Tab-separated table of C-alpha atoms and ligand atoms in Angstrom:
chain	number	residue	atom	x	y	z
A	1	UNK	CA	0.000	0.000	0.000
A	2	UNK	CA	1.632	3.219	-1.118
A	3	UNK	CA	-0.391	6.346	-0.525
A	4	UNK	CA	-3.510	4.395	-1.474
A	5	UNK	CA	-2.650	4.216	-5.165
A	6	UNK	CA	-1.126	1.536	-7.394
A	7	UNK	CA	2.068	3.248	-8.507
A	8	UNK	CA	2.568	1.007	-11.559
A	9	UNK	CA	-0.868	1.981	-12.731
A	10	UNK	CA	-0.163	5.639	-11.965
A	11	UNK	CA	2.966	5.425	-14.080
A	12	UNK	CA	1.118	3.803	-17.018
A	13	UNK	CA	-1.745	6.265	-16.812
A	14	UNK	CA	0.664	9.187	-16.638
A	15	UNK	CA	2.310	8.023	-19.874
A	16	UNK	CA	-1.127	7.858	-21.501
A	17	UNK	CA	-1.859	11.405	-20.257
A	18	UNK	CA	1.420	12.664	-21.714
A	19	UNK	CA	0.408	11.202	-25.051
A	20	UNK	CA	-3.025	12.790	-24.803
A	21	UNK	CA	-1.437	16.122	-23.892
A	22	UNK	CA	0.815	16.057	-26.963
A	23	UNK	CA	-2.108	15.190	-29.259
A	24	UNK	CA	-4.319	17.935	-27.830
A	25	UNK	CA	-1.724	20.715	-27.734
A	26	UNK	CA	0.116	20.797	-31.082
A	27	UNK	CA	0.249	24.603	-31.339
A	28	UNK	CA	1.581	24.986	-27.797
A	29	UNK	CA	4.142	22.312	-28.678
A	30	UNK	CA	5.258	24.241	-31.761
A	31	UNK	CA	5.499	27.487	-29.774
A	32	UNK	CA	7.630	25.709	-27.201
A	33	UNK	CA	10.043	24.331	-29.799
A	34	UNK	CA	10.559	27.858	-31.147
A	35	UNK	CA	10.740	29.388	-27.661
A	36	UNK	CA	13.569	27.012	-26.792
A	37	UNK	CA	15.697	28.860	-29.345
A	38	UNK	CA	15.313	32.176	-27.517
A	39	UNK	CA	14.459	31.639	-23.873
A	40	UNK	CA	16.949	29.991	-21.579
A	41	UNK	CA	14.380	27.426	-20.425
A	42	UNK	CA	11.905	27.638	-23.295
A	43	UNK	CA	9.784	30.341	-21.636
A	44	UNK	CA	10.335	33.862	-20.280
A	45	UNK	CA	10.439	32.452	-16.731
A	46	UNK	CA	11.840	28.994	-15.925
A	47	UNK	CA	8.856	28.138	-13.690
A	48	UNK	CA	6.592	28.314	-16.735
A	49	UNK	CA	8.243	25.097	-17.841
A	50	UNK	CA	7.269	23.278	-14.658
A	51	UNK	CA	3.744	22.266	-15.641
A	52	UNK	CA	2.968	18.571	-15.854
A	53	UNK	CA	2.961	18.139	-19.658
A	54	UNK	CA	6.250	18.086	-21.528
A	55	UNK	CA	5.860	21.795	-22.292
A	56	UNK	CA	3.697	24.694	-21.127
A	57	UNK	CA	0.422	25.535	-22.828
A	58	UNK	CA	0.594	28.910	-24.580
A	59	UNK	CA	-2.199	31.196	-23.415
A	60	UNK	CA	-4.483	33.114	-25.749
A	61	UNK	CA	-6.412	34.928	-23.015
A	62	UNK	CA	-7.677	34.740	-19.449
A	63	UNK	CA	-10.775	36.287	-17.822
A	64	UNK	CA	-11.962	35.659	-14.282
A	65	UNK	CA	-11.358	31.972	-13.521
A	66	UNK	CA	-11.276	30.975	-17.190
A	67	UNK	CA	-8.205	30.644	-19.359
A	68	UNK	CA	-8.047	29.774	-23.081
A	69	UNK	CA	-4.962	28.338	-24.777
A	70	UNK	CA	-3.711	28.729	-28.331
A	71	UNK	CA	-5.084	25.293	-29.273
A	72	UNK	CA	-8.558	26.563	-28.395
A	73	UNK	CA	-8.998	24.651	-25.109
A	74	UNK	CA	-10.740	26.316	-22.214
A	75	UNK	CA	-9.618	25.766	-18.611
A	76	UNK	CA	-10.890	26.515	-15.148
A	77	UNK	CA	-7.881	28.221	-13.622
A	78	UNK	CA	-7.383	27.317	-9.961
A	79	UNK	CA	-3.675	28.237	-10.174
A	80	UNK	CA	-4.342	31.924	-10.836
A	81	UNK	CA	-0.696	32.665	-11.520
A	82	UNK	CA	0.219	31.006	-8.193
A	83	UNK	CA	-1.739	33.748	-6.382
A	84	UNK	CA	-0.859	36.822	-8.475
A	85	UNK	CA	-4.366	36.703	-9.970
A	86	UNK	CA	-6.112	35.624	-6.753
A	87	UNK	CA	-9.132	37.854	-7.460
A	88	UNK	CA	-9.484	36.645	-11.058
A	89	UNK	CA	-7.828	37.464	-14.361
A	90	UNK	CA	-8.540	40.826	-15.962
A	91	UNK	CA	-10.640	41.884	-12.970
A	92	UNK	CA	-12.855	44.601	-14.559
A	93	UNK	CA	-12.502	47.364	-11.932
A	94	UNK	CA	-8.726	46.963	-11.688
A	95	UNK	CA	-8.268	46.661	-15.463
A	96	UNK	CA	-10.231	49.908	-15.939
A	97	UNK	CA	-8.110	51.737	-13.326
A	98	UNK	CA	-4.894	50.481	-14.927
A	99	UNK	CA	-6.051	51.436	-18.441
A	100	UNK	CA	-6.955	54.914	-17.241
A	101	UNK	CA	-3.701	55.516	-15.365
A	102	UNK	CA	-1.434	54.163	-18.079
A	103	UNK	CA	-2.635	56.964	-20.329
A	104	UNK	CA	-1.812	59.563	-17.664
A	105	UNK	CA	1.713	58.371	-16.907
A	106	UNK	CA	2.730	55.151	-15.260
A	107	UNK	CA	6.085	55.758	-13.622
A	108	UNK	CA	7.057	59.222	-12.394
A	109	UNK	CA	9.253	58.842	-9.292
A	110	UNK	CA	6.713	61.090	-7.646
A	111	UNK	CA	3.605	60.339	-5.614
A	112	UNK	CA	0.093	60.825	-6.989
A	113	UNK	CA	-3.132	61.494	-5.102
A	114	UNK	CA	-3.741	57.728	-5.113
A	115	UNK	CA	-0.576	57.286	-3.012
A	116	UNK	CA	-2.182	58.979	-0.016
A	117	UNK	CA	-5.364	56.941	-0.373
A	118	UNK	CA	-3.381	53.675	-0.579
A	119	UNK	CA	-1.135	54.583	2.381
A	120	UNK	CA	-4.162	55.342	4.533
A	121	UNK	CA	-5.840	52.133	3.419
A	122	UNK	CA	-2.770	49.959	4.146
A	123	UNK	CA	-2.590	51.353	7.674
A	124	UNK	CA	-6.328	50.954	8.232
A	125	UNK	CA	-6.509	47.453	6.814
A	126	UNK	CA	-3.328	45.882	8.183
A	127	UNK	CA	-2.796	47.986	11.303
A	128	UNK	CA	0.831	49.078	10.761
A	129	UNK	CA	1.523	52.796	10.424
A	130	UNK	CA	4.333	53.038	7.827
A	131	UNK	CA	4.666	51.451	4.388
A	132	UNK	CA	6.875	51.174	1.319
A	133	UNK	CA	6.194	49.710	-2.120
A	134	UNK	CA	8.378	47.306	-4.126
A	135	UNK	CA	7.925	45.478	-7.428
A	136	UNK	CA	7.853	41.957	-5.970
A	137	UNK	CA	7.387	40.218	-2.640
A	138	UNK	CA	10.930	38.873	-3.000
A	139	UNK	CA	12.174	42.462	-3.048
A	140	UNK	CA	10.009	43.428	-0.100
A	141	UNK	CA	11.465	40.569	1.951
A	142	UNK	CA	15.019	41.391	0.900
A	143	UNK	CA	14.650	45.034	1.827
A	144	UNK	CA	13.065	44.363	5.197
A	145	UNK	CA	15.824	41.878	6.022
A	146	UNK	CA	18.440	44.461	5.070
A	147	UNK	CA	16.813	47.025	7.356
A	148	UNK	CA	16.566	44.521	10.193
A	149	UNK	CA	20.295	43.896	9.920
A	150	UNK	CA	20.862	47.626	9.931
A	151	UNK	CA	18.807	48.318	13.044
A	152	UNK	CA	19.919	45.310	15.061
A	153	UNK	CA	23.558	45.152	13.971
A	154	UNK	CA	23.140	41.364	13.682
A	155	UNK	CA	23.720	39.217	10.632
A	156	UNK	CA	21.541	36.135	10.626
A	157	UNK	CA	18.061	35.600	9.358
A	158	UNK	CA	15.939	32.908	10.981
A	159	UNK	CA	13.606	31.035	8.614
A	160	UNK	CA	11.602	27.815	8.889
A	161	UNK	CA	12.457	24.616	7.042
A	162	UNK	CA	10.820	24.366	3.584
A	163	UNK	CA	9.848	28.034	3.647
A	164	UNK	CA	9.426	30.036	0.496
A	165	UNK	CA	9.682	33.807	0.558
A	166	UNK	CA	10.772	34.367	-3.033
A	167	UNK	CA	14.329	34.067	-4.263
A	168	UNK	CA	15.816	35.544	-1.088
A	169	UNK	CA	19.308	34.014	-0.943
A	170	UNK	CA	19.520	33.576	2.825
A	171	UNK	CA	16.247	31.638	2.892
A	172	UNK	CA	17.248	29.053	0.249
A	173	UNK	CA	18.195	26.365	2.752
A	174	UNK	CA	16.809	23.100	4.071
A	175	UNK	CA	17.634	20.361	6.544
A	176	UNK	CA	19.376	17.255	5.226
A	177	UNK	CA	18.586	13.779	6.589
A	178	UNK	CA	20.964	14.403	9.530
A	179	UNK	CA	19.299	17.689	10.442
A	180	UNK	CA	22.138	19.826	9.086
A	181	UNK	CA	21.333	23.018	7.225
A	182	UNK	CA	22.329	22.821	3.553
A	183	UNK	CA	21.571	24.810	0.415
A	184	UNK	CA	18.088	23.922	-0.832
A	185	UNK	CA	17.881	21.108	-3.342
A	186	UNK	CA	18.332	22.548	-6.807
A	187	UNK	CA	19.496	25.956	-5.564
A	188	UNK	CA	23.197	26.653	-5.796
A	189	UNK	CA	24.559	28.255	-2.622
A	190	UNK	CA	25.919	30.900	-4.947
A	191	UNK	CA	28.975	31.660	-2.880
A	192	UNK	CA	26.882	32.395	0.183
A	193	UNK	CA	28.030	30.779	3.431
A	194	UNK	CA	24.611	29.991	4.829
A	195	UNK	CA	26.154	29.228	8.226
A	196	UNK	CA	26.990	32.941	8.406
A	197	UNK	CA	23.665	34.243	7.112
A	198	UNK	CA	20.934	31.915	8.302
A	199	UNK	CA	19.478	29.969	11.188
A	200	UNK	CA	17.021	27.262	10.237
A	201	UNK	CA	14.346	25.806	12.500
A	202	UNK	CA	11.292	23.590	11.920
A	203	UNK	CA	7.958	25.423	11.995
A	204	UNK	CA	6.025	24.896	15.264
A	205	UNK	CA	9.197	24.004	17.195
A	206	UNK	CA	9.327	26.668	19.900
A	207	UNK	CA	12.204	25.111	21.916
A	208	UNK	CA	14.381	25.019	18.770
A	209	UNK	CA	13.364	28.581	18.000
A	210	UNK	CA	14.368	29.714	21.452
A	211	UNK	CA	17.705	27.907	21.241
A	212	UNK	CA	18.404	29.617	17.910
A	213	UNK	CA	17.461	33.084	19.144
A	214	UNK	CA	19.527	32.640	22.300
A	215	UNK	CA	22.728	32.854	20.212
A	216	UNK	CA	22.049	36.598	20.016
A	217	UNK	CA	22.978	36.871	16.339
A	218	UNK	CA	19.532	36.807	14.684
A	219	UNK	CA	18.505	40.040	12.963
A	220	UNK	CA	14.978	38.914	12.078
A	221	UNK	CA	12.568	35.998	11.996
A	222	UNK	CA	10.873	35.736	8.605
A	223	UNK	CA	7.807	33.511	8.375
A	224	UNK	CA	4.470	32.927	6.761
A	225	UNK	CA	1.774	32.776	9.448
A	226	UNK	CA	0.580	29.439	8.000
A	227	UNK	CA	3.086	27.727	5.716
A	228	UNK	CA	1.684	27.467	2.192
A	229	UNK	CA	4.548	26.615	-0.099
A	230	UNK	CA	5.284	22.994	0.768
A	231	UNK	CA	1.715	21.872	0.988
A	232	UNK	CA	0.075	23.604	3.932
A	233	UNK	CA	1.425	23.504	7.460
A	234	UNK	CA	-0.889	25.029	10.077
A	235	UNK	CA	0.525	26.758	13.143
A	236	UNK	CA	0.043	24.573	16.217
A	237	UNK	CA	-2.031	25.927	19.101
A	238	UNK	CA	0.108	28.463	20.962
A	239	UNK	CA	2.778	28.699	18.254
A	240	UNK	CA	2.103	32.305	17.292
A	241	UNK	CA	1.869	33.412	20.909
A	242	UNK	CA	5.191	31.675	21.604
A	243	UNK	CA	6.822	33.096	18.483
A	244	UNK	CA	5.765	36.618	19.413
A	245	UNK	CA	6.838	36.242	23.040
A	246	UNK	CA	10.254	34.819	22.116
A	247	UNK	CA	10.991	37.393	19.437
A	248	UNK	CA	10.121	40.113	21.961
A	249	UNK	CA	12.213	38.490	24.689
A	250	UNK	CA	15.279	38.324	22.420
A	251	UNK	CA	14.503	41.679	20.775
A	252	UNK	CA	14.328	40.161	17.288
A	253	UNK	CA	12.072	41.828	14.701
A	254	UNK	CA	9.281	39.529	13.503
A	255	UNK	CA	8.451	39.718	9.795
A	256	UNK	CA	5.213	38.065	8.719
A	257	UNK	CA	4.928	37.428	4.998
A	258	UNK	CA	1.250	37.355	3.995
A	259	UNK	CA	1.809	37.094	0.250
A	260	UNK	CA	-0.143	33.828	0.070
A	261	UNK	CA	-2.175	33.943	3.284
A	262	UNK	CA	-4.019	37.021	2.106
A	263	UNK	CA	-6.387	34.279	0.980
A	264	UNK	CA	-7.594	34.206	4.627
A	265	UNK	CA	-9.505	37.472	4.528
A	266	UNK	CA	-9.357	41.196	3.725
A	267	UNK	CA	-6.780	41.750	6.510
A	268	UNK	CA	-4.863	38.526	5.872
A	269	UNK	CA	-4.163	35.858	8.483
A	270	UNK	CA	-2.813	38.502	10.890
A	271	UNK	CA	-6.073	40.411	10.639
A	272	UNK	CA	-8.164	37.292	11.210
A	273	UNK	CA	-6.091	36.103	14.173
A	274	UNK	CA	-4.939	39.365	15.737
A	275	UNK	CA	-1.197	38.774	15.166
A	276	UNK	CA	1.119	41.713	15.731
A	277	UNK	CA	4.227	41.508	13.559
A	278	UNK	CA	6.924	44.187	13.552
A	279	UNK	CA	7.054	44.062	9.768
A	280	UNK	CA	4.375	42.862	7.381
A	281	UNK	CA	5.007	41.811	3.779
A	282	UNK	CA	2.364	41.463	1.122
A	283	UNK	CA	2.675	40.915	-2.607
A	284	UNK	CA	1.402	39.405	-5.822
A	285	UNK	CA	-2.367	39.867	-5.852
A	286	UNK	CA	-2.765	43.413	-4.546
A	287	UNK	CA	-2.496	45.221	-7.872
A	288	UNK	CA	-4.426	43.062	-10.344
A	289	UNK	CA	-1.313	41.415	-11.776
A	290	UNK	CA	0.841	44.549	-12.066
A	291	UNK	CA	4.205	43.726	-10.402
A	292	UNK	CA	3.717	45.103	-6.918
A	293	UNK	CA	4.300	44.359	-3.251
A	294	UNK	CA	4.292	46.359	-0.034
A	295	UNK	CA	5.925	46.123	3.345
A	296	UNK	CA	4.773	47.775	6.523
A	297	UNK	CA	6.557	48.666	9.728
A	298	UNK	CA	5.434	49.216	13.295
A	299	UNK	CA	5.986	52.594	14.952
A	300	UNK	CA	8.820	51.195	17.072
A	301	UNK	CA	10.667	49.705	14.085
A	302	UNK	CA	10.155	52.852	12.015
A	303	UNK	CA	11.780	54.896	14.784
A	304	UNK	CA	14.766	52.547	14.816
A	305	UNK	CA	15.036	52.804	11.022
A	306	UNK	CA	14.942	56.620	11.143
A	307	UNK	CA	17.822	56.576	13.609
A	308	UNK	CA	19.981	54.878	10.964
A	309	UNK	CA	18.374	56.403	7.884
A	310	UNK	CA	16.816	59.784	8.758
A	311	UNK	CA	14.399	61.634	6.478
A	312	UNK	CA	16.130	63.371	3.572
A	313	UNK	CA	16.779	67.072	4.096
A	314	UNK	CA	16.955	69.533	1.169
A	315	UNK	CA	20.556	70.524	0.515
A	316	UNK	CA	21.859	67.153	1.636
A	317	UNK	CA	23.891	65.047	-0.789
A	318	UNK	CA	21.861	62.281	-2.405
A	319	UNK	CA	21.277	59.532	0.060
A	320	UNK	CA	21.522	55.874	-0.961
A	321	UNK	CA	19.206	54.039	1.390
A	322	UNK	CA	20.170	50.619	0.041
A	323	UNK	CA	16.654	49.525	-0.764
A	324	UNK	CA	13.922	50.340	-3.263
A	325	UNK	CA	14.010	50.713	-7.039
A	326	UNK	CA	13.045	53.370	-9.550
A	327	UNK	CA	9.896	51.542	-10.625
A	328	UNK	CA	8.698	50.955	-7.069
A	329	UNK	CA	5.722	52.963	-5.839
A	330	UNK	CA	4.820	54.019	-9.356
A	331	UNK	CA	1.527	55.630	-10.345
A	332	UNK	CA	0.246	52.508	-12.070
A	333	UNK	CA	0.774	50.376	-8.954
A	334	UNK	CA	-1.031	53.008	-6.902
A	335	UNK	CA	-4.047	53.138	-9.227
A	336	UNK	CA	-4.187	49.336	-9.371
A	337	UNK	CA	-3.894	48.948	-5.570
A	338	UNK	CA	-6.544	51.597	-4.982
A	339	UNK	CA	-8.958	49.775	-7.279
A	340	UNK	CA	-8.126	46.388	-5.726
A	341	UNK	CA	-8.536	47.545	-2.133
A	342	UNK	CA	-11.606	49.695	-2.761
A	343	UNK	CA	-13.522	47.454	-5.155
A	344	UNK	CA	-12.242	43.905	-4.997
A	345	UNK	CA	-10.735	42.885	-1.647
A	346	UNK	CA	-13.984	43.181	0.253
A	347	UNK	CA	-16.088	40.958	2.503
A	348	UNK	CA	-18.534	40.136	-0.271
A	349	UNK	CA	-15.865	38.769	-2.604
A	350	UNK	CA	-14.082	36.913	0.194
A	351	UNK	CA	-17.414	35.387	1.222
A	352	UNK	CA	-17.904	34.081	-2.298
A	353	UNK	CA	-14.333	32.766	-2.493
A	354	UNK	CA	-14.681	30.994	0.860
A	355	UNK	CA	-17.978	29.325	-0.120
A	356	UNK	CA	-16.454	28.031	-3.367
A	357	UNK	CA	-13.301	26.881	-1.597
A	358	UNK	CA	-15.377	25.058	1.015
A	359	UNK	CA	-17.324	23.304	-1.742
A	360	UNK	CA	-14.053	22.152	-3.284
A	361	UNK	CA	-12.627	21.099	0.073
A	362	UNK	CA	-15.729	19.125	1.011
A	363	UNK	CA	-15.693	17.370	-2.372
A	364	UNK	CA	-12.038	16.393	-1.986
A	365	UNK	CA	-12.600	15.234	1.609
A	366	UNK	CA	-15.450	12.996	0.401
A	367	UNK	CA	-13.220	11.489	-2.316
A	368	UNK	CA	-10.443	10.822	0.202
A	369	UNK	CA	-12.914	9.110	2.492
A	370	UNK	CA	-14.657	7.128	-0.249
A	371	UNK	CA	-11.364	5.702	-1.502
A	372	UNK	CA	-9.891	5.417	2.021
A	373	UNK	CA	-6.813	7.321	0.920
A	374	UNK	CA	-4.248	8.185	3.600
A	375	UNK	CA	-4.456	11.826	2.492
A	376	UNK	CA	-5.948	14.987	3.932
A	377	UNK	CA	-7.216	18.277	2.620
A	378	UNK	CA	-6.732	21.728	4.190
A	379	UNK	CA	-8.467	25.006	3.475
A	380	UNK	CA	-7.394	28.451	4.583
A	381	UNK	CA	-9.961	30.900	3.301
A	382	UNK	CA	-9.899	30.776	-0.486
A	383	UNK	CA	-6.979	28.319	-0.699
A	384	UNK	CA	-7.353	24.538	-0.668
A	385	UNK	CA	-4.594	21.956	-0.728
A	386	UNK	CA	-4.516	18.151	-0.623
A	387	UNK	CA	-1.466	16.299	0.572
A	388	UNK	CA	-0.512	12.627	0.668
A	389	UNK	CA	-0.483	12.120	4.420
A	390	UNK	CA	-3.309	11.379	6.820
A	391	UNK	CA	-2.950	14.351	9.159
A	392	UNK	CA	-1.853	17.906	8.557
A	393	UNK	CA	1.960	18.046	8.806
A	394	UNK	CA	3.499	19.611	11.908
A	395	UNK	CA	6.351	21.188	9.992
A	396	UNK	CA	7.902	21.726	6.587
A	397	UNK	CA	10.054	18.592	6.792
A	398	UNK	CA	7.010	16.365	7.302
A	399	UNK	CA	5.128	18.091	4.505
A	400	UNK	CA	8.098	17.749	2.159
A	401	UNK	CA	8.326	14.002	2.766
A	402	UNK	CA	4.635	13.597	1.936
A	403	UNK	CA	5.112	14.980	-1.577
A	404	UNK	CA	5.169	12.517	-4.468
A	405	UNK	CA	6.354	13.765	-7.868
A	406	UNK	CA	4.783	11.024	-9.985
A	407	UNK	CA	1.361	11.125	-8.341
A	408	UNK	CA	1.293	14.909	-8.503
A	409	UNK	CA	2.301	14.907	-12.166
A	410	UNK	CA	-0.423	12.369	-12.989
A	411	UNK	CA	-3.190	14.171	-11.087
A	412	UNK	CA	-2.265	17.549	-12.488
A	413	UNK	CA	-1.982	16.317	-16.065
A	414	UNK	CA	-5.224	14.335	-15.903
A	415	UNK	CA	-7.003	17.493	-14.763
A	416	UNK	CA	-5.220	19.744	-17.250
A	417	UNK	CA	-6.087	17.447	-20.168
A	418	UNK	CA	-9.749	17.822	-19.202
A	419	UNK	CA	-9.804	21.552	-18.591
A	420	UNK	CA	-8.726	22.170	-14.976
A	421	UNK	CA	-5.485	23.837	-13.878
A	422	UNK	CA	-4.019	23.326	-10.405
A	423	UNK	CA	-0.990	25.247	-9.131
A	424	UNK	CA	1.911	23.347	-10.687
A	425	UNK	CA	4.215	23.063	-7.690
A	426	UNK	CA	1.764	21.305	-5.376
A	427	UNK	CA	-1.906	20.309	-5.142
A	428	UNK	CA	-3.206	23.776	-4.488
A	429	UNK	CA	-6.434	25.312	-5.737
A	430	UNK	CA	-7.260	28.963	-5.270
A	431	UNK	CA	-10.812	30.174	-5.764
A	432	UNK	CA	-11.436	33.628	-7.217
A	433	UNK	CA	-14.788	35.388	-6.776
A	434	UNK	CA	-15.862	34.857	-10.385
A	435	UNK	CA	-15.360	31.072	-10.322
A	436	UNK	CA	-18.594	29.079	-10.412
A	437	UNK	CA	-19.932	26.112	-8.476
A	438	UNK	CA	-20.032	24.170	-11.748
A	439	UNK	CA	-16.295	24.792	-12.171
A	440	UNK	CA	-15.625	23.522	-8.653
A	441	UNK	CA	-17.766	20.466	-9.317
A	442	UNK	CA	-15.818	19.767	-12.506
A	443	UNK	CA	-12.603	19.651	-10.466
A	444	UNK	CA	-14.157	17.284	-7.950
A	445	UNK	CA	-15.614	14.987	-10.614
A	446	UNK	CA	-12.315	14.774	-12.473
A	447	UNK	CA	-10.347	14.117	-9.301
A	448	UNK	CA	-12.749	11.286	-8.468
A	449	UNK	CA	-12.318	9.786	-11.947
A	450	UNK	CA	-8.563	9.973	-12.027
A	451	UNK	CA	-8.203	8.453	-8.570
A	452	UNK	CA	-10.728	5.686	-9.317
A	453	UNK	CA	-8.551	4.726	-12.265
A	454	UNK	CA	-5.408	4.152	-10.211
A	455	UNK	CA	-6.439	3.362	-6.644
A	456	UNK	CA	-5.163	0.130	-5.130
A	457	UNK	CA	-7.289	-2.738	-6.455
A	458	UNK	CA	-8.732	-0.708	-9.361
A	459	UNK	CA	-9.746	-2.916	-12.310
A	460	UNK	CA	-6.924	-2.904	-14.876
B	1	PLP	C1	5.056	33.607	0.947
B	1	PLP	C2	5.722	34.158	-0.276
B	1	PLP	N1	6.506	35.240	-0.172
B	1	PLP	C3	7.126	35.771	-1.227
B	1	PLP	C4	6.978	35.216	-2.478
B	1	PLP	C5	7.687	35.829	-3.640
B	1	PLP	O1	6.833	36.588	-4.413
B	1	PLP	P1	7.352	37.211	-5.787
B	1	PLP	O2	7.350	36.075	-6.740
B	1	PLP	O3	6.344	38.278	-6.102
B	1	PLP	O4	8.691	37.779	-5.561
B	1	PLP	C6	6.164	34.101	-2.638
B	1	PLP	C7	6.010	33.480	-3.957
B	1	PLP	O5	5.406	32.443	-4.142
B	1	PLP	C8	5.521	33.555	-1.513
B	1	PLP	O6	4.749	32.472	-1.605
């Protein structure tokens, strides 16, 4: 018995799905062959290659939860750009705001009236007083880490095993089988001595966290409030209280990265659960797909930053703050964020997303039960994930070991070949407000069919 499925059958069925994919996607295949001549990995971003067929589908257009490829196939998109399009593709209110602003100047290195509105809204919604804008969540994390080093005078960043916070060098580590920290599988250490930059701890392990902080060399703890990038790992009861108490005791700034957990509600997981980070990072979905992220700081941290980097005074030589970028905070981002916050990220839309996500979760739970699979399904707000272990994992290491490349590839490709897209890197479905119950039911029906075909004891 391996994860409830007959792996020989899975392997055979996967081969059949690859064949079906090639037959159904000839134009995408031709695009890919030509793209290989120009793009380092056959696409403008290497991740675009990591879908379960032998090449990515080429997209013709996407609206709401529906995506159409160049071979004319329509898909229900539950990947939504791995969260960047969490509120649906081409969201009408945000698209209109972007179209209007782009004709009035998109990048000015000056604030617009929207900047004030967005600043006020960020403070109101997420509770921290001071904010900055970046072009990606990776950048936001990098810049906050840099500032934490500056204000604490310490070097190391503490992250949790199997985290993902973007391509932040210090965070690209994992535990090996002996519990030693090594560069993450597939990521070159790139000359970085991780022993000098990073402390690594398993999520939910407060004693290990305390032991790491007690060294006195940690500049910041960077975490998601609920791990979402290795399957989903919920915080154990008391974990967040312990994390906050320990970071305060050792005077270590706590950065909470809500880039994915914004799926929990209009104020993110922190808003729903009353968490009080020192820094808050948010990216991807807040500007309708325009590259954009924000980070916020508490009053106390802002005061420490101003001690090192005071406000610019006229007549002073140009000051290099060491963070930011000329495109950050641009007028287009501001218009897009204003439209997203004022017209999209509201209780009504979240209510709809949650109801759809619950329908999907309940359907998957019923399939798991019907086939007695040793799997489980987790939902946080609009995000649903199924993982090949019976209980929710306690930490990233456990979640990582429950992954299974072949089964994932088969499930994803079976669904893709029949018009449903899951997030390629794991079994994650995100529900946008314009998805329909029929689309959710299609996912659940297809998952039932593809599992029935390969479960242990299935007729050959
Ligand atoms: C929690 C978290 N933080 C940061 C990032 C990086 O975001 P970006 O790709 O916009 O740099 C991701 C990306 O998946 C993420 O999941």
